[in-house]
Coordinates of C-alpha atoms and ligand atoms in Angstrom, one line a residue:
M3 CA 11.6 -8.2 -26.3
D4 CA 14.7 -10.2 -26.0
V5 CA 15.8 -10.6 -22.4
G6 CA 18.5 -13.1 -23.0
D7 CA 22.2 -12.6 -22.0
G8 CA 23.4 -9.1 -22.2
A9 CA 19.9 -7.5 -22.4
E10 CA 19.9 -3.9 -21.1
F11 CA 17.0 -2.0 -19.5
D12 CA 16.6 1.3 -17.7
V13 CA 15.2 -0.6 -14.7
V14 CA 15.1 -4.3 -13.6
V15 CA 12.7 -5.2 -10.9
A16 CA 12.9 -8.4 -8.7
G17 CA 9.4 -9.4 -7.8
G18 CA 6.0 -8.7 -9.4
G19 CA 3.8 -8.4 -6.3
P20 CA 2.0 -5.0 -5.6
A21 CA 5.4 -3.2 -4.9
G22 CA 7.1 -4.4 -8.1
S23 CA 4.2 -4.1 -10.4
T24 CA 3.4 -0.6 -9.1
L25 CA 6.9 0.6 -9.6
A26 CA 7.2 -1.1 -13.0
A27 CA 4.0 0.6 -14.2
A28 CA 5.0 4.0 -12.8
V29 CA 8.3 4.0 -14.5
A30 CA 7.1 2.5 -17.8
L31 CA 4.3 5.1 -18.0
R32 CA 7.2 7.7 -18.3
G33 CA 8.5 5.8 -21.4
H34 CA 11.4 3.9 -19.7
R35 CA 12.3 0.4 -20.4
V36 CA 11.4 -1.8 -17.5
L37 CA 11.9 -5.6 -16.9
V38 CA 10.0 -7.4 -14.1
L39 CA 11.5 -10.8 -13.0
E40 CA 8.9 -12.8 -11.0
S41 CA 9.8 -16.1 -9.6
A42 CA 6.2 -17.5 -9.4
R43 CA 3.6 -18.0 -12.2
F44 CA 0.6 -15.8 -11.5
P45 CA -2.0 -16.1 -10.1
R46 CA -0.1 -17.1 -6.9
Y47 CA -1.3 -17.1 -3.3
Q48 CA -0.4 -14.3 -0.9
I49 CA -1.8 -13.0 2.5
G50 CA -2.7 -9.3 2.8
E51 CA -6.3 -9.0 1.7
S52 CA -7.7 -5.9 3.3
L53 CA -6.7 -2.8 1.3
L54 CA -6.8 1.0 2.2
P55 CA -8.5 3.7 0.1
S56 CA -5.1 5.3 -0.5
T57 CA -4.1 2.2 -2.5
V58 CA -7.3 1.8 -4.4
H59 CA -8.1 5.4 -5.3
G60 CA -4.6 6.9 -5.0
V61 CA -1.9 4.6 -6.3
C62 CA -4.1 2.4 -8.6
R63 CA -5.5 5.6 -10.3
L64 CA -2.0 6.9 -10.9
I65 CA -0.8 3.8 -12.5
G66 CA -4.0 3.2 -14.6
A67 CA -5.2 0.1 -12.8
S68 CA -8.3 1.6 -11.1
D69 CA -10.9 0.5 -13.7
A70 CA -9.6 -3.1 -13.8
V71 CA -9.7 -3.2 -10.0
A72 CA -13.2 -1.8 -9.9
R73 CA -14.4 -4.3 -12.5
A74 CA -13.0 -7.3 -10.6
G75 CA -16.1 -7.4 -8.2
F76 CA -14.1 -7.3 -4.9
V77 CA -16.0 -6.8 -1.7
R78 CA -16.4 -3.1 -0.8
K79 CA -14.9 -2.1 2.6
R80 CA -16.4 1.0 4.1
G81 CA -14.2 1.0 7.1
G82 CA -13.3 -1.2 10.1
T83 CA -15.1 -2.7 13.1
F84 CA -13.0 -3.4 16.2
R85 CA -13.7 -5.3 19.4
W86 CA -10.6 -3.7 21.0
G87 CA -10.0 -1.8 24.2
S88 CA -11.9 -1.7 27.4
S89 CA -15.4 -1.6 25.9
P90 CA -17.0 -5.1 25.5
D91 CA -18.9 -3.9 22.5
P92 CA -17.5 -3.7 18.9
W93 CA -17.1 0.0 17.5
T94 CA -17.1 0.9 13.9
F95 CA -15.3 3.7 11.9
S96 CA -16.0 4.6 8.3
F97 CA -13.6 6.2 5.9
A98 CA -16.2 8.8 4.9
V99 CA -15.6 10.6 8.3
S100 CA -12.5 12.2 6.6
P101 CA -12.9 14.9 3.9
R102 CA -9.8 13.5 2.4
M103 CA -11.8 10.3 1.6
A104 CA -15.3 11.6 1.6
G105 CA -17.6 11.4 -1.5
P106 CA -17.4 8.7 -4.2
T107 CA -14.0 7.4 -2.8
S108 CA -14.9 6.7 0.7
F109 CA -14.3 2.9 0.5
S110 CA -11.7 0.4 -0.3
Y111 CA -11.7 -3.4 -1.2
Q112 CA -11.1 -6.7 0.5
V113 CA -9.3 -8.6 -2.2
E114 CA -8.2 -12.1 -3.0
R115 CA -4.6 -11.4 -3.6
M116 CA -4.4 -14.0 -6.3
K117 CA -6.7 -11.9 -8.4
F118 CA -5.6 -8.4 -7.2
D119 CA -1.9 -9.0 -7.8
K120 CA -2.5 -10.4 -11.3
I121 CA -4.5 -7.3 -12.2
L122 CA -1.5 -5.1 -11.1
L123 CA 1.0 -7.2 -12.9
D124 CA -1.0 -7.3 -16.1
N125 CA -1.4 -3.5 -15.7
A126 CA 2.4 -3.1 -15.5
Q127 CA 2.6 -5.0 -18.8
T128 CA -0.1 -2.8 -20.3
A129 CA 1.9 0.2 -19.2
G130 CA 4.8 -1.1 -21.2
A131 CA 6.9 -3.1 -18.8
V132 CA 8.3 -6.5 -19.9
V133 CA 7.3 -9.3 -17.4
R134 CA 9.0 -12.6 -17.2
E135 CA 7.4 -15.1 -14.8
Q136 CA 9.2 -18.1 -13.4
C137 CA 12.4 -16.1 -13.4
T138 CA 14.1 -15.9 -10.1
A139 CA 16.6 -13.1 -9.3
T140 CA 19.7 -14.7 -7.6
R141 CA 22.0 -11.8 -6.9
V142 CA 22.7 -8.2 -7.7
F143 CA 25.4 -7.4 -10.4
D144 CA 27.7 -4.5 -9.5
A145 CA 29.9 -2.5 -11.9
D146 CA 31.8 0.8 -11.3
G147 CA 30.8 0.9 -7.6
R148 CA 27.0 0.7 -8.1
A149 CA 24.3 -1.8 -8.7
A150 CA 24.1 -2.3 -12.5
G151 CA 21.9 -5.4 -13.1
L152 CA 20.6 -8.7 -11.8
W153 CA 21.6 -12.3 -12.2
Y154 CA 18.5 -14.5 -12.5
S155 CA 17.7 -18.1 -13.3
D156 CA 14.9 -19.0 -15.8
A157 CA 12.3 -21.8 -15.5
G158 CA 14.8 -24.2 -17.0
G159 CA 17.4 -23.3 -14.3
A160 CA 19.7 -21.5 -16.8
E161 CA 21.5 -18.4 -15.4
H162 CA 21.4 -15.0 -17.1
L163 CA 22.6 -11.4 -16.4
V164 CA 20.4 -8.5 -17.3
R165 CA 22.0 -5.0 -17.0
A166 CA 20.0 -1.9 -16.0
R167 CA 20.6 1.6 -14.8
Y168 CA 18.5 0.9 -11.7
V169 CA 17.8 -2.3 -9.8
V170 CA 14.7 -2.6 -7.6
D171 CA 14.3 -5.2 -5.0
A172 CA 10.5 -5.8 -4.6
S173 CA 10.9 -9.6 -3.9
G174 CA 9.0 -9.6 -0.6
N175 CA 10.1 -10.8 2.8
R176 CA 11.4 -14.3 1.9
S177 CA 14.1 -13.6 -0.7
R178 CA 17.6 -12.5 0.3
I179 CA 18.3 -10.0 -2.5
Y180 CA 17.8 -7.1 0.0
K181 CA 21.0 -7.9 1.7
S182 CA 22.9 -6.4 -1.2
V183 CA 21.8 -2.9 -0.1
G184 CA 23.9 -3.0 3.1
G185 CA 22.9 -2.3 6.7
R186 CA 20.7 -4.7 8.7
R187 CA 17.2 -6.0 8.8
E188 CA 16.0 -4.8 12.3
Y189 CA 13.3 -7.0 13.7
S190 CA 10.8 -5.4 16.0
E191 CA 11.0 -6.6 19.6
F192 CA 7.5 -5.1 20.3
F193 CA 5.8 -6.9 17.4
R194 CA 7.4 -10.3 17.8
N195 CA 4.1 -11.9 16.8
L196 CA 3.1 -14.9 14.7
A197 CA -0.1 -15.4 12.7
V198 CA -2.0 -18.6 12.0
F199 CA -4.8 -18.3 9.4
G200 CA -7.2 -20.1 7.1
Y201 CA -10.3 -19.6 5.0
F202 CA -13.9 -20.4 5.8
A203 CA -17.1 -20.9 3.9
N204 CA -20.5 -19.4 5.1
G205 CA -19.1 -17.3 7.9
K206 CA -21.7 -14.7 9.1
R207 CA -21.5 -11.1 8.0
L208 CA -21.7 -7.9 10.2
P209 CA -25.0 -6.1 9.9
E210 CA -25.4 -3.7 7.0
P211 CA -24.0 -1.2 6.1
N212 CA -20.8 -2.8 7.5
S213 CA -20.9 -6.3 6.0
G214 CA -17.7 -5.5 4.0
N215 CA -15.7 -4.1 6.9
I216 CA -12.7 -5.8 8.3
F217 CA -13.6 -7.0 11.9
C218 CA -10.7 -7.3 14.4
S219 CA -11.4 -8.7 17.9
T220 CA -8.9 -9.1 20.8
F221 CA -8.9 -12.1 23.1
G222 CA -6.8 -13.3 25.9
K223 CA -3.8 -14.4 23.7
G224 CA -3.9 -11.7 21.0
W225 CA -6.3 -10.7 18.3
F226 CA -8.2 -12.1 15.3
W227 CA -8.8 -10.7 11.8
Y228 CA -12.1 -11.6 10.0
I229 CA -12.1 -10.4 6.4
P230 CA -15.0 -11.0 4.0
L231 CA -13.6 -11.9 0.7
S232 CA -16.8 -12.8 -1.1
T233 CA -20.4 -13.6 -0.1
S234 CA -19.3 -17.0 1.0
M235 CA -15.5 -16.9 1.7
T236 CA -13.9 -15.3 4.8
S237 CA -10.2 -15.0 5.7
V238 CA -9.7 -15.6 9.4
G239 CA -6.4 -15.3 11.3
A240 CA -5.1 -15.1 14.8
V241 CA -2.1 -13.0 15.8
I242 CA -0.4 -14.1 19.0
H243 CA 2.9 -13.4 20.8
R244 CA 5.8 -15.4 19.7
E245 CA 6.2 -16.7 23.3
L246 CA 3.1 -18.6 22.6
A247 CA 4.6 -20.5 19.6
E248 CA 4.1 -23.9 21.3
E249 CA 0.3 -23.2 21.0
I250 CA 0.5 -23.8 17.3
Q251 CA 3.3 -26.4 17.1
G252 CA 2.3 -29.8 15.5
D253 CA -1.1 -29.3 14.1
P254 CA -1.9 -25.7 12.9
E255 CA -5.5 -26.5 12.0
K256 CA -6.3 -27.8 15.5
A257 CA -4.5 -24.7 17.0
L258 CA -6.5 -22.3 14.8
Y259 CA -9.8 -24.0 16.0
K260 CA -8.6 -23.9 19.6
L261 CA -7.8 -20.1 19.4
I262 CA -11.2 -19.5 17.6
G263 CA -12.9 -21.2 20.6
E264 CA -11.2 -18.7 22.9
C265 CA -12.6 -15.6 21.1
P266 CA -16.3 -15.5 21.5
H267 CA -17.0 -12.9 18.7
I268 CA -15.2 -14.9 16.1
A269 CA -16.6 -18.2 17.3
G270 CA -20.1 -16.6 17.0
L271 CA -19.4 -15.4 13.4
L272 CA -18.1 -18.9 12.4
A273 CA -20.9 -20.8 14.2
D274 CA -22.3 -22.2 10.9
A275 CA -19.0 -22.0 8.9
T276 CA -16.7 -24.8 7.5
R277 CA -13.1 -24.5 6.9
I278 CA -12.2 -24.6 3.1
A279 CA -9.9 -27.6 2.8
E280 CA -9.0 -27.6 -0.9
G281 CA -7.1 -25.6 -3.3
E282 CA -4.9 -22.6 -2.6
Y283 CA -7.3 -21.6 0.3
G284 CA -7.3 -25.1 1.8
Q285 CA -4.2 -24.8 3.9
V286 CA -3.8 -23.5 7.5
R287 CA -0.7 -21.2 7.2
I288 CA 1.6 -19.7 9.7
R289 CA 3.7 -16.6 9.4
K290 CA 6.3 -15.3 11.9
D291 CA 8.9 -12.5 12.3
Y292 CA 7.1 -10.3 9.8
S293 CA 7.7 -6.9 11.5
Y294 CA 11.0 -5.3 10.6
H295 CA 12.7 -2.6 8.6
Q296 CA 16.0 -2.5 6.8
S297 CA 18.4 0.1 8.2
Q298 CA 19.2 1.3 4.7
F299 CA 16.7 1.6 1.9
W300 CA 19.0 2.3 -1.1
R301 CA 22.5 2.6 -2.3
P302 CA 23.6 3.9 -5.8
G303 CA 21.8 1.9 -8.4
L304 CA 19.7 -0.2 -6.0
V305 CA 16.5 0.5 -4.1
L306 CA 14.3 -1.7 -1.8
V307 CA 10.5 -1.4 -1.8
G308 CA 7.6 -3.3 -0.2
D309 CA 8.2 -6.1 2.2
A310 CA 11.9 -6.2 1.0
A311 CA 12.2 -2.9 2.9
C312 CA 9.8 -3.0 5.8
F313 CA 6.6 -4.3 7.2
V314 CA 4.8 -3.8 10.5
D315 CA 2.0 -5.7 12.1
P316 CA -1.2 -6.2 10.0
V317 CA -3.9 -4.9 12.3
F318 CA -4.4 -1.6 10.3
S319 CA -4.0 -3.4 7.0
S320 CA -1.1 -1.2 6.1
G321 CA 1.1 -3.7 4.2
V322 CA 0.0 -3.1 0.6
H323 CA -0.4 0.6 1.3
L324 CA 3.3 0.8 2.5
A325 CA 4.4 -1.4 -0.4
T326 CA 2.7 0.5 -3.2
M327 CA 3.3 4.0 -1.6
G328 CA 7.0 3.0 -1.3
A329 CA 7.0 1.8 -4.9
L330 CA 5.5 5.0 -6.0
L331 CA 8.1 7.2 -4.1
A332 CA 10.9 5.1 -5.5
A333 CA 9.4 5.4 -9.1
R334 CA 9.4 9.2 -8.7
S335 CA 13.1 9.1 -7.8
I336 CA 14.0 6.8 -10.6
N337 CA 11.9 8.8 -13.2
S338 CA 13.6 12.0 -12.1
A339 CA 17.1 10.5 -12.0
L340 CA 16.6 9.0 -15.6
A341 CA 15.4 12.4 -16.8
G342 CA 18.4 14.2 -15.3
G343 CA 18.5 17.5 -13.4
L344 CA 18.2 16.8 -9.7
S345 CA 21.1 14.8 -8.1
E346 CA 20.6 11.1 -7.5
D347 CA 21.4 11.6 -3.8
R348 CA 18.8 14.2 -3.3
L349 CA 16.1 12.2 -5.2
F350 CA 16.7 9.0 -3.3
R351 CA 16.9 10.7 0.0
E352 CA 13.5 12.1 -0.6
F353 CA 12.2 8.6 -1.3
E354 CA 13.7 7.2 2.0
L355 CA 12.6 10.2 4.1
R356 CA 9.0 9.9 3.0
Y357 CA 8.9 6.1 3.1
R358 CA 10.4 6.0 6.6
H359 CA 8.1 8.7 7.8
E360 CA 5.0 6.7 6.8
Y361 CA 6.4 3.5 8.3
H362 CA 7.1 5.2 11.6
V363 CA 3.7 6.9 11.7
F364 CA 2.1 3.5 11.5
Y365 CA 4.7 1.9 13.8
K366 CA 4.2 4.4 16.6
Y367 CA 0.5 4.4 16.5
L368 CA 0.3 0.7 16.3
M369 CA 2.4 0.5 19.5
S370 CA -0.2 2.7 21.4
F371 CA -3.0 0.8 19.9
Y372 CA -1.6 -2.4 21.3
A373 CA -0.4 -0.9 24.6
M374 CA -3.4 1.2 25.5
N375 CA -6.1 -1.2 26.5
V376 CA -8.5 1.6 27.2
D377 CA -11.4 3.1 25.3
K378 CA -11.5 4.1 21.7
E379 CA -11.2 7.8 22.4
S380 CA -7.6 7.2 23.4
Y381 CA -6.7 5.8 20.1
F382 CA -8.2 8.8 18.4
W383 CA -6.1 11.2 20.7
Q384 CA -2.9 9.3 20.0
A385 CA -3.6 9.4 16.2
R386 CA -4.0 13.1 16.5
K387 CA -0.6 13.5 18.1
I388 CA 1.1 11.4 15.5
T389 CA -0.4 12.8 12.4
G390 CA -0.2 16.4 13.8
G391 CA -3.5 17.4 12.4
S392 CA -5.8 20.1 13.9
H393 CA -9.0 18.3 13.1
S394 CA -11.2 16.1 15.1
E395 CA -9.7 12.9 16.9
L396 CA -11.9 10.6 14.9
E397 CA -10.9 12.1 11.6
A398 CA -7.2 11.8 12.5
F399 CA -7.7 8.2 13.4
V400 CA -9.6 7.4 10.2
E401 CA -7.0 9.3 8.0
L402 CA -4.2 7.2 9.5
V403 CA -6.0 3.9 9.0
G404 CA -7.1 4.9 5.5
G405 CA -3.5 5.6 4.4
V406 CA -3.9 9.4 3.8
S407 CA -2.5 10.9 7.0
S408 CA 0.8 11.9 5.2
D409 CA 0.6 15.1 3.2
E410 CA 1.0 12.9 0.2
F411 CA -1.5 14.3 -2.3
A412 CA -1.4 11.6 -4.8
L413 CA -2.7 9.1 -2.2
S414 CA -5.5 11.2 -0.9
P415 CA -8.4 10.5 -3.2
G416 CA -10.3 13.8 -2.5
E417 CA -7.3 16.0 -2.8
A418 CA -5.9 14.3 -5.9
M419 CA -9.3 14.6 -7.6
A420 CA -9.6 18.3 -6.6
R421 CA -6.1 18.8 -8.0
R422 CA -7.1 17.2 -11.3
I423 CA -10.3 19.2 -11.5
S424 CA -8.2 22.3 -10.9
S425 CA -5.6 21.5 -13.7
E426 CA -8.4 20.5 -16.1
S427 CA -10.3 23.7 -15.7
A428 CA -7.1 25.7 -16.0
E429 CA -6.4 23.9 -19.3
L430 CA -9.9 24.6 -20.5
A431 CA -9.6 28.3 -19.6
R432 CA -6.3 28.5 -21.4
A433 CA -7.8 26.9 -24.5
A434 CA -10.8 29.2 -24.4
R435 CA -8.4 32.2 -24.2
Q436 CA -6.4 31.0 -27.1
I437 CA -9.6 30.6 -29.3
A438 CA -10.7 34.1 -28.2
D439 CA -7.2 35.5 -29.0
S440 CA -7.1 34.0 -32.4
G441 CA -10.1 36.4 -33.3
S442 CA -11.9 33.6 -35.1
D443 CA -15.5 34.6 -36.1
S444 CA -16.8 31.3 -34.9
V445 CA -15.7 32.1 -31.3
L446 CA -18.7 32.1 -29.0
P447 CA -19.3 35.5 -27.3
L448 CA -19.1 33.6 -24.0
L449 CA -15.4 32.8 -24.4
K450 CA -14.7 36.4 -25.0
A451 CA -16.4 37.6 -21.8
S452 CA -14.0 39.3 -19.5
G453 CA -15.0 37.2 -16.5
F454 CA -14.6 33.9 -18.1
A455 CA -11.3 32.7 -16.6
Q456 CA -12.4 33.8 -13.0
A457 CA -15.8 32.1 -13.5
M458 CA -13.9 28.9 -14.4
Q459 CA -11.8 29.1 -11.3
E460 CA -14.8 29.6 -9.1
S461 CA -16.7 26.7 -10.6
E462 CA -13.7 24.5 -10.1
K463 CA -13.8 25.3 -6.3
V464 CA -17.5 24.7 -6.1
L465 CA -17.1 21.4 -7.9
A466 CA -14.3 20.3 -5.6
R467 CA -16.3 21.4 -2.5
A468 CA -19.5 19.7 -3.7
Q469 CA -17.8 16.4 -4.5
F470 CA -15.5 16.1 -1.5
G471 CA -17.0 18.4 1.0
G472 CA -14.0 20.5 1.9
E473 CA -11.4 23.1 0.9
F474 CA -8.1 21.8 -0.5
T475 CA -4.7 23.1 0.0
T476 CA -1.6 22.9 -2.1
E477 CA 1.1 20.3 -1.5
Q478 CA 3.9 21.2 0.8
P479 CA 7.4 19.7 1.0
L480 CA 8.0 17.3 4.0
S481 CA 10.6 19.8 5.3
D482 CA 12.6 22.8 4.0
G483 CA 14.5 22.0 0.9
T484 CA 12.8 18.7 0.1
L485 CA 10.8 17.9 -3.0
I486 CA 7.2 17.6 -4.0
S487 CA 5.5 15.4 -6.6
S488 CA 5.1 16.4 -10.2
D489 CA 1.6 17.1 -11.6
D490 CA 1.2 13.5 -12.9
G491 CA 2.5 12.1 -9.6
L492 CA 5.3 10.2 -11.2
A493 CA 8.3 12.3 -10.5
W494 CA 9.8 14.8 -8.1
V495 CA 10.1 18.6 -8.6
A496 CA 11.7 21.1 -6.3
A497 CA 9.0 22.9 -4.2
S498 CA 9.7 26.3 -5.8
E499 CA 9.1 25.1 -9.4
P500 CA 5.7 25.8 -10.9
Ligands
LIG612 P1 4.9 -9.7 -2.1 O1 3.4 -9.5 -2.2 O2 5.4 -10.8 -1.2 O3 5.5 -9.9 -3.5 C1 6.8 -10.3 -3.7 C2 6.9 -11.1 -5.1 O4 8.3 -11.4 -5.4 C3 6.2 -12.4 -5.0 O5 5.3 -12.5 -6.1 C4 7.3 -13.5 -5.1 O6 6.9 -14.6 -5.8 C5 8.4 -12.7 -5.9 N1 9.7 -13.1 -5.5 C6 10.3 -13.5 -4.3 N2 11.6 -13.8 -4.5 C7 12.0 -13.4 -5.8 C8 13.1 -13.5 -6.5 N3 14.3 -13.9 -5.9 N4 13.1 -13.2 -7.8 C9 11.9 -12.8 -8.4 N5 10.8 -12.8 -7.8 C10 10.8 -13.1 -6.4 N6 -1.3 -6.2 4.1 C11 -2.4 -5.4 3.8 O7 -2.4 -4.5 3.0 N7 -3.6 -5.9 4.3 C12 -3.7 -6.9 5.2 O8 -4.8 -7.3 5.6 C13 -2.6 -7.6 5.5 N8 -2.6 -8.7 6.2 C14 -1.4 -9.4 6.5 C15 -1.4 -10.4 7.5 C16 -0.2 -11.1 7.8 C17 -0.2 -12.3 8.8 C18 1.0 -10.7 7.2 C19 2.3 -11.4 7.5 C20 1.0 -9.6 6.2 C21 -0.2 -9.0 6.0 N9 -0.1 -7.9 5.1 C22 -1.3 -7.2 4.9 C23 1.1 -7.5 4.5 C24 1.1 -7.9 3.0 O9 1.1 -9.3 2.9 C25 2.5 -7.4 2.4 O10 2.9 -6.2 2.9 C26 2.4 -7.2 0.9 O11 2.2 -8.4 0.2 C27 3.8 -6.7 0.3 O12 3.8 -6.7 -1.1 P2 5.2 -6.8 -1.9 O13 5.0 -6.6 -3.3 O14 6.3 -6.1 -1.2 O15 5.6 -8.4 -1.6

């Protein structure tokens, strides 16, 4: 497709990371014309390797990427192991504790982002989006008081304008496109941390069945992550307070080794390991000032998703979850706006309301996780307060760190599956009734039986219960007058609509 000067799309997206490619796929699947401008050539390096079940089984399934992700051979993550709080011993949680993630979907993946992000970007293309790599968005184009396109420069440095009905900034935390939305980027005072990280070969693994878990361990100056990316490669990073910045000044590699030496659990796991010193994984990197949120997420014609909008501390691996969930919420608003019916203002307020809600749930809980240096029961209690659930403390905690604590059905693997089973059996019952009503001689007596439809409904409940171990409820709006997702999860409908 021609994307030269004067090209027009329904949506133009700056950035082809998880946020941009999720949004592009979710809008293209509804038949709209989408262009993704990505400044890098994929595969490209990115940090953020530990994923949540909500991304793998929720968002990836909705956008059609689940099979490709499953085939990639990523390390399976059953949960997390933490040396955190007053107890000197590590403690472990598994996603399977929550009925919302129980059954065949009670795991996530630890991913090499170079591979994972390429799968999602290719998937956006398969869904129908046009992707142009090595094209850098430079500024937002405005017309008639709203965002109406993007200026970008191609690989040769030539400038172009592409017009679109909606512009999405998914360009991560380094680009400056987000400023066009207005408001301020509010940096967190509480999470003014910095991270120093690298990759190691032959690090030890936790005992089975937890060898694929993320391991996080506190030490005097902060905490470490230890993420198994394959049988031999491990991502290892230290998060320390910004006031300790001088610790890593000069030689980041030396600083990383020094910090490892101060954390006995991590030093033990790396006793026989060597740092990978070549290729994309060969560098010791530093990131700082990564916890912030924009005070405004959208204006007419323009919406921010992913790190362009917000990010908070990595201890619960919530970055890709927030990025892909935010992208899905924005895609619903864009799809509904393009279809007409509901007002743009109402649609994008729904996006912002839900996205901020999820961000704040993580933010608040992370604060108590950092501040409460007591035992693990306290974290579970705090999670219970924040998620508002009536179930056990452990379940509430696991749902939060699994990314399914919001009443967002599409992200809750068990509930989404139950909903699909329900709609498939309703469809089957309808088809059976139609055949029976047609009076055809070939109709099986079974289809004509009076209790057929009820039997179908019962078997659907039994199937859902057998697979996911619980009863499932219907989706509720976040508050009175707000919207719920459509059956395919790609648009909004008013709560009263069927
Ligand atoms: P990105 O992944 O940054 O993608 C943005 C894309 O936009 C890039 O491909 C970039 O090349 C492109 N781009 C940039 N500027 C332009 C432009 N002007 N025009 C066109 N394209 C452009 N998250 C987790 O889920 N799990 C973790 O374990 C985890 N650990 C983390 C550890 C640290 C220390 C940090 C800082 C973050 C961590 N994260 C983690 C967060 C995670 O890295 C991000 O939240 C996630 O990558 C956000 O995805 P995104 O698509 O918004 O942005």
